[in-house]
Short mmCIF file of C-alpha atoms in Angstrom, two decimals:
data_model
loop_
_atom_site.label_atom_id
_atom_site.label_comp_id
_atom_site.label_asym_id
_atom_site.label_seq_id
_atom_site.Cartn_x
_atom_site.Cartn_y
_atom_site.Cartn_z
CA UNK A 1 16.58 32.82 32.80
CA UNK A 2 17.40 36.39 32.15
CA UNK A 3 19.96 37.09 29.44
CA UNK A 4 21.29 40.37 28.18
CA UNK A 5 18.67 42.22 26.17
CA UNK A 6 19.44 42.82 22.52
CA UNK A 7 17.97 45.71 20.62
CA UNK A 8 18.84 45.01 17.01
CA UNK A 9 15.77 45.29 14.82
CA UNK A 10 14.97 42.79 12.07
CA UNK A 11 13.83 44.74 9.02
CA UNK A 12 11.04 42.66 7.51
CA UNK A 13 8.86 44.37 4.96
CA UNK A 14 5.25 43.20 5.19
CA UNK A 15 3.96 42.55 1.68
CA UNK A 16 0.48 41.33 2.54
CA UNK A 17 -1.81 40.78 5.48
CA UNK A 18 -5.50 39.94 6.02
CA UNK A 19 -7.81 38.88 8.77
CA UNK A 20 -7.35 35.20 7.90
CA UNK A 21 -3.76 34.97 6.73
CA UNK A 22 -0.33 35.37 8.24
CA UNK A 23 1.70 38.26 6.82
CA UNK A 24 3.76 37.84 3.70
CA UNK A 25 7.32 39.13 4.20
CA UNK A 26 9.74 40.24 1.50
CA UNK A 27 12.57 37.71 1.30
CA UNK A 28 10.59 34.96 3.01
CA UNK A 29 8.41 32.14 1.72
CA UNK A 30 5.48 30.95 3.84
CA UNK A 31 5.67 27.19 4.37
CA UNK A 32 2.86 26.50 6.85
CA UNK A 33 0.14 28.64 8.43
CA UNK A 34 -2.75 28.07 10.83
CA UNK A 35 -5.29 30.91 10.65
CA UNK A 36 -7.93 29.47 13.04
CA UNK A 37 -10.79 30.12 10.65
CA UNK A 38 -14.13 28.59 11.57
CA UNK A 39 -17.45 29.16 13.26
CA UNK A 40 -17.55 30.80 16.67
CA UNK A 41 -17.54 28.22 19.43
CA UNK A 42 -16.17 25.44 17.27
CA UNK A 43 -12.85 23.68 17.91
CA UNK A 44 -9.53 23.78 16.17
CA UNK A 45 -8.85 21.84 12.96
CA UNK A 46 -8.20 18.26 14.03
CA UNK A 47 -6.05 17.70 10.96
CA UNK A 48 -3.62 20.27 12.29
CA UNK A 49 -3.80 20.04 16.09
CA UNK A 50 -3.84 17.54 18.90
CA UNK A 51 -5.90 18.73 21.87
CA UNK A 52 -4.01 17.55 24.94
CA UNK A 53 -5.74 16.14 28.03
CA UNK A 54 -4.56 14.26 31.08
CA UNK A 55 -1.21 16.04 31.30
CA UNK A 56 0.11 17.13 34.70
CA UNK A 57 3.52 18.82 34.80
CA UNK A 58 5.36 21.58 36.72
CA UNK A 59 2.96 21.26 39.68
CA UNK A 60 0.29 23.10 37.67
CA UNK A 61 -3.26 22.96 39.05
CA UNK A 62 -5.36 23.10 35.87
CA UNK A 63 -6.96 20.14 34.13
CA UNK A 64 -6.69 20.37 30.35
CA UNK A 65 -9.97 19.71 28.54
CA UNK A 66 -11.46 19.62 25.06
CA UNK A 67 -14.42 21.78 26.11
CA UNK A 68 -15.20 24.89 24.11
CA UNK A 69 -15.41 26.67 27.45
CA UNK A 70 -11.60 26.38 27.48
CA UNK A 71 -10.78 26.18 23.75
CA UNK A 72 -12.74 27.75 20.93
CA UNK A 73 -12.51 29.51 17.64
CA UNK A 74 -13.76 33.08 17.97
CA UNK A 75 -15.45 33.20 14.58
CA UNK A 76 -13.08 36.04 13.67
CA UNK A 77 -10.10 33.92 12.58
CA UNK A 78 -8.55 33.54 16.04
CA UNK A 79 -8.38 30.83 18.67
CA UNK A 80 -9.07 31.54 22.33
CA UNK A 81 -7.60 29.50 25.17
CA UNK A 82 -9.57 30.35 28.29
CA UNK A 83 -8.77 29.25 31.87
CA UNK A 84 -11.88 28.61 33.96
CA UNK A 85 -12.53 28.07 37.66
CA UNK A 86 -15.64 26.14 38.74
CA UNK A 87 -17.70 26.56 41.87
CA UNK A 88 -15.48 24.12 43.78
CA UNK A 89 -12.38 26.14 42.94
CA UNK A 90 -11.01 23.64 40.42
CA UNK A 91 -9.32 25.08 37.34
CA UNK A 92 -9.56 23.94 33.73
CA UNK A 93 -7.79 25.21 30.62
CA UNK A 94 -6.53 23.99 27.23
CA UNK A 95 -3.33 22.99 25.44
CA UNK A 96 -2.96 22.28 21.74
CA UNK A 97 0.02 20.82 19.90
CA UNK A 98 0.54 20.90 16.15
CA UNK A 99 0.61 17.68 14.21
CA UNK A 100 2.82 19.57 11.79
CA UNK A 101 6.55 19.38 12.42
CA UNK A 102 9.45 21.12 10.74
CA UNK A 103 13.22 21.06 10.84
CA UNK A 104 15.15 24.34 10.54
CA UNK A 105 16.87 24.01 7.15
CA UNK A 106 20.65 23.85 6.90
CA UNK A 107 22.29 26.64 4.94
CA UNK A 108 19.44 29.14 5.26
CA UNK A 109 17.11 30.83 7.76
CA UNK A 110 13.84 29.54 9.15
CA UNK A 111 11.26 31.67 10.97
CA UNK A 112 8.35 30.80 13.28
CA UNK A 113 5.94 33.32 14.67
CA UNK A 114 2.50 33.95 16.10
CA UNK A 115 0.33 37.00 16.71
CA UNK A 116 -1.02 36.95 20.28
CA UNK A 117 -2.99 39.02 22.69
CA UNK A 118 -4.06 38.49 26.29
CA UNK A 119 -7.40 39.05 28.03
CA UNK A 120 -7.94 42.40 29.68
CA UNK A 121 -8.28 41.32 33.31
CA UNK A 122 -6.19 43.56 35.53
CA UNK A 123 -2.67 42.28 36.12
CA UNK A 124 -3.42 42.11 39.84
CA UNK A 125 -6.09 39.49 38.96
CA UNK A 126 -3.82 37.15 37.03
CA UNK A 127 -1.71 35.53 39.73
CA UNK A 128 -0.95 31.99 38.58
CA UNK A 129 -1.94 32.48 34.93
CA UNK A 130 0.79 31.18 32.59
CA UNK A 131 0.25 31.50 28.80
CA UNK A 132 2.88 30.20 26.40
CA UNK A 133 3.76 29.83 22.72
CA UNK A 134 6.57 27.34 22.29
CA UNK A 135 8.22 24.49 20.42
CA UNK A 136 9.14 21.02 21.58
CA UNK A 137 11.47 18.55 19.88
CA UNK A 138 9.39 15.95 18.08
CA UNK A 139 11.66 13.19 19.44
CA UNK A 140 9.68 13.43 22.67
CA UNK A 141 6.84 11.75 20.77
CA UNK A 142 9.17 8.79 20.18
CA UNK A 143 10.27 8.28 23.76
CA UNK A 144 13.09 10.80 24.20
CA UNK A 145 12.65 12.44 27.60
CA UNK A 146 12.68 16.14 28.45
CA UNK A 147 14.89 18.11 28.24
CA UNK A 148 16.92 15.87 25.95
CA UNK A 149 14.34 16.39 23.23
CA UNK A 150 15.01 20.16 23.18
CA UNK A 151 12.57 22.96 23.85
CA UNK A 152 12.35 26.51 22.50
CA UNK A 153 10.01 28.84 24.34
CA UNK A 154 9.13 31.66 21.96
CA UNK A 155 6.94 33.49 24.49
CA UNK A 156 5.96 32.85 28.08
CA UNK A 157 4.55 35.30 30.56
CA UNK A 158 3.39 34.73 34.11
CA UNK A 159 1.02 36.41 36.57
CA UNK A 160 -0.13 38.98 34.03
CA UNK A 161 3.27 40.65 33.99
CA UNK A 162 4.06 42.62 30.86
CA UNK A 163 7.29 40.73 30.41
CA UNK A 164 7.87 38.08 27.76
CA UNK A 165 10.42 35.34 28.24
CA UNK A 166 12.27 33.44 25.51
CA UNK A 167 14.18 30.37 26.64
CA UNK A 168 15.90 27.18 25.47
CA UNK A 169 15.86 23.94 27.47
CA UNK A 170 18.15 21.08 26.50
CA UNK A 171 20.46 18.22 27.34
CA UNK A 172 19.79 16.86 30.80
CA UNK A 173 18.11 17.59 34.15
CA UNK A 174 19.46 18.91 36.42
CA UNK A 175 22.27 21.07 35.10
CA UNK A 176 23.64 20.20 31.68
CA UNK A 177 24.34 22.49 28.78
CA UNK A 178 21.18 24.53 29.43
CA UNK A 179 21.49 24.80 33.22
CA UNK A 180 18.24 23.00 33.90
CA UNK A 181 15.69 23.53 35.22
CA UNK A 182 16.24 27.25 34.52
CA UNK A 183 17.27 26.96 30.90
CA UNK A 184 19.06 29.73 29.04
CA UNK A 185 16.85 32.72 28.31
CA UNK A 186 16.18 36.41 27.94
CA UNK A 187 13.29 38.70 28.73
CA UNK A 188 11.62 41.71 27.16
CA UNK A 189 8.96 44.15 28.35
CA UNK A 190 5.88 44.82 26.23
CA UNK A 191 3.56 47.80 26.54
CA UNK A 192 0.09 46.26 26.88
CA UNK A 193 -2.00 43.11 26.66
CA UNK A 194 -3.07 43.80 23.06
CA UNK A 195 -1.81 42.19 19.83
CA UNK A 196 1.92 41.59 19.46
CA UNK A 197 4.01 39.36 17.22
CA UNK A 198 6.40 36.89 18.84
CA UNK A 199 9.05 35.30 16.59
CA UNK A 200 12.16 33.16 16.51
CA UNK A 201 14.59 32.81 13.60
CA UNK A 202 17.08 30.00 13.16
CA UNK A 203 20.09 31.16 11.15
CA UNK A 204 21.99 28.14 9.85
CA UNK A 205 24.03 30.01 7.21
CA UNK A 206 27.28 29.94 9.19
CA UNK A 207 30.09 27.69 8.08
CA UNK A 208 30.00 25.69 11.31
CA UNK A 209 27.44 24.68 13.91
CA UNK A 210 29.04 26.92 16.54
CA UNK A 211 28.12 29.99 14.47
CA UNK A 212 24.49 29.00 13.94
CA UNK A 213 22.04 31.18 15.87
CA UNK A 214 18.52 31.26 17.26
CA UNK A 215 17.18 34.79 17.76
CA UNK A 216 14.01 36.01 19.49
CA UNK A 217 11.94 39.05 18.42
CA UNK A 218 9.02 41.00 19.77
CA UNK A 219 7.23 43.03 17.10
CA UNK A 220 10.30 42.70 14.88
CA UNK A 221 12.80 43.89 17.52
CA UNK A 222 15.49 41.46 18.61
CA UNK A 223 15.70 40.85 22.33
CA UNK A 224 17.62 37.61 22.84
CA UNK A 225 19.99 35.30 20.96
CA UNK A 226 21.83 32.05 21.49
CA UNK A 227 24.33 30.29 19.24
CA UNK A 228 25.87 26.89 18.94
CA UNK A 229 28.82 28.19 20.90
CA UNK A 230 26.45 29.14 23.73
CA UNK A 231 25.44 25.51 24.17
CA UNK A 232 28.96 24.30 23.28
CA UNK A 233 27.87 20.78 22.38
CA UNK A 234 27.01 19.91 18.80
CA UNK A 235 24.71 17.00 19.60
CA UNK A 236 22.73 19.05 22.07
CA UNK A 237 22.64 22.08 19.73
CA UNK A 238 21.23 19.87 16.97
CA UNK A 239 18.18 19.07 19.13
CA UNK A 240 17.39 22.78 19.09
CA UNK A 241 18.47 23.84 15.61
CA UNK A 242 18.63 20.80 13.35
CA UNK A 243 15.86 18.42 14.44
CA UNK A 244 12.05 18.33 13.94
CA UNK A 245 9.99 20.50 16.28
CA UNK A 246 6.27 21.21 16.71
CA UNK A 247 4.18 24.14 17.97
CA UNK A 248 2.43 24.30 21.34
CA UNK A 249 -0.11 26.85 22.58
CA UNK A 250 -1.40 26.62 26.14
CA UNK A 251 -2.51 28.50 29.20
CA UNK A 252 -1.39 26.80 32.41
CA UNK A 253 -2.62 27.75 35.88
CA UNK A 254 -0.28 27.63 38.84
CA UNK A 255 2.97 25.72 38.74
CA UNK A 256 6.50 26.06 39.97
CA UNK A 257 7.23 29.32 38.17
CA UNK A 258 4.17 31.57 38.69
CA UNK A 259 3.03 29.96 41.92
CA UNK A 260 -0.64 29.07 42.60
CA UNK A 261 -3.62 31.31 41.82
CA UNK A 262 -4.95 33.25 44.78
CA UNK A 263 -8.26 34.65 45.89
CA UNK A 264 -7.89 37.60 43.52
CA UNK A 265 -7.20 35.51 40.42
CA UNK A 266 -9.98 35.85 37.89
CA UNK A 267 -10.85 33.34 35.20
CA UNK A 268 -12.64 33.61 31.86
CA UNK A 269 -11.94 35.61 28.75
CA UNK A 270 -10.22 38.32 30.73
CA UNK A 271 -7.42 35.83 31.50
CA UNK A 272 -7.31 34.13 28.09
CA UNK A 273 -4.60 33.93 25.44
CA UNK A 274 -5.95 34.67 21.94
CA UNK A 275 -3.94 33.76 18.84
CA UNK A 276 -4.56 35.15 15.35
CA UNK A 277 -2.18 32.86 13.46
CA UNK A 278 0.82 30.58 13.78
CA UNK A 279 3.19 30.45 10.80
CA UNK A 280 6.52 29.04 9.61
CA UNK A 281 8.63 30.63 6.88
CA UNK A 282 11.80 29.87 4.97
CA UNK A 283 14.14 32.53 3.61
CA UNK A 284 13.78 32.82 -0.16
#
């Protein structure tokens, strides 16, 4: 999963920002934003989000619920996804998926980002905690199986590690153009569990699909990139760069990648993922 780190910075000038709105960027037009406004303890806007339950994948141990113990608006224009462990040792958490879909536009650049922080439990107390901000190809909602639907992981981190992972999954399992189940990815360190902006940009301005690019950024600094030539299959590339996708926010517990939680793993707000906004932009 680990690609060569890239250090090119994307110079985006912030033109506006507030507690309840995603930033405005010079040269970009905001197309869709979720600001998670609402009363403390209430749930996400049902017009914008599906709250997922009954899903068991990757040998994860949590049960996804609709409870505000696992999923709530903070009252301060953020959403909090909080893993919990009950007295029997069973874990619960939450996963939300946007009803909104978008297709990266041909001939221009499309950007998706979120501002995220993590709870302040010590890293040693986060074994098995797996927060993620990602995109899945909307064709999966119409019967196309994974990974053929395409997946773009904008940010994943496991076990409290201060390392973010950006990855594509595609084509077929096992193997295929994206070397499943590993995918093709890169990683970047980040300094703390506080607020950071995680972003991908699709650049479809090249004259051919092989020159189109998807680039990952942490706080505006590029750390990973793939192109059509990386995947080397136009049909597969189109599932990642030219087909409808939707946003997913979740905190899994356990699973094949992080391994199970242990006796030191703590639940609650200290192990949460908190999101200030999710937004999609188009170059203007």
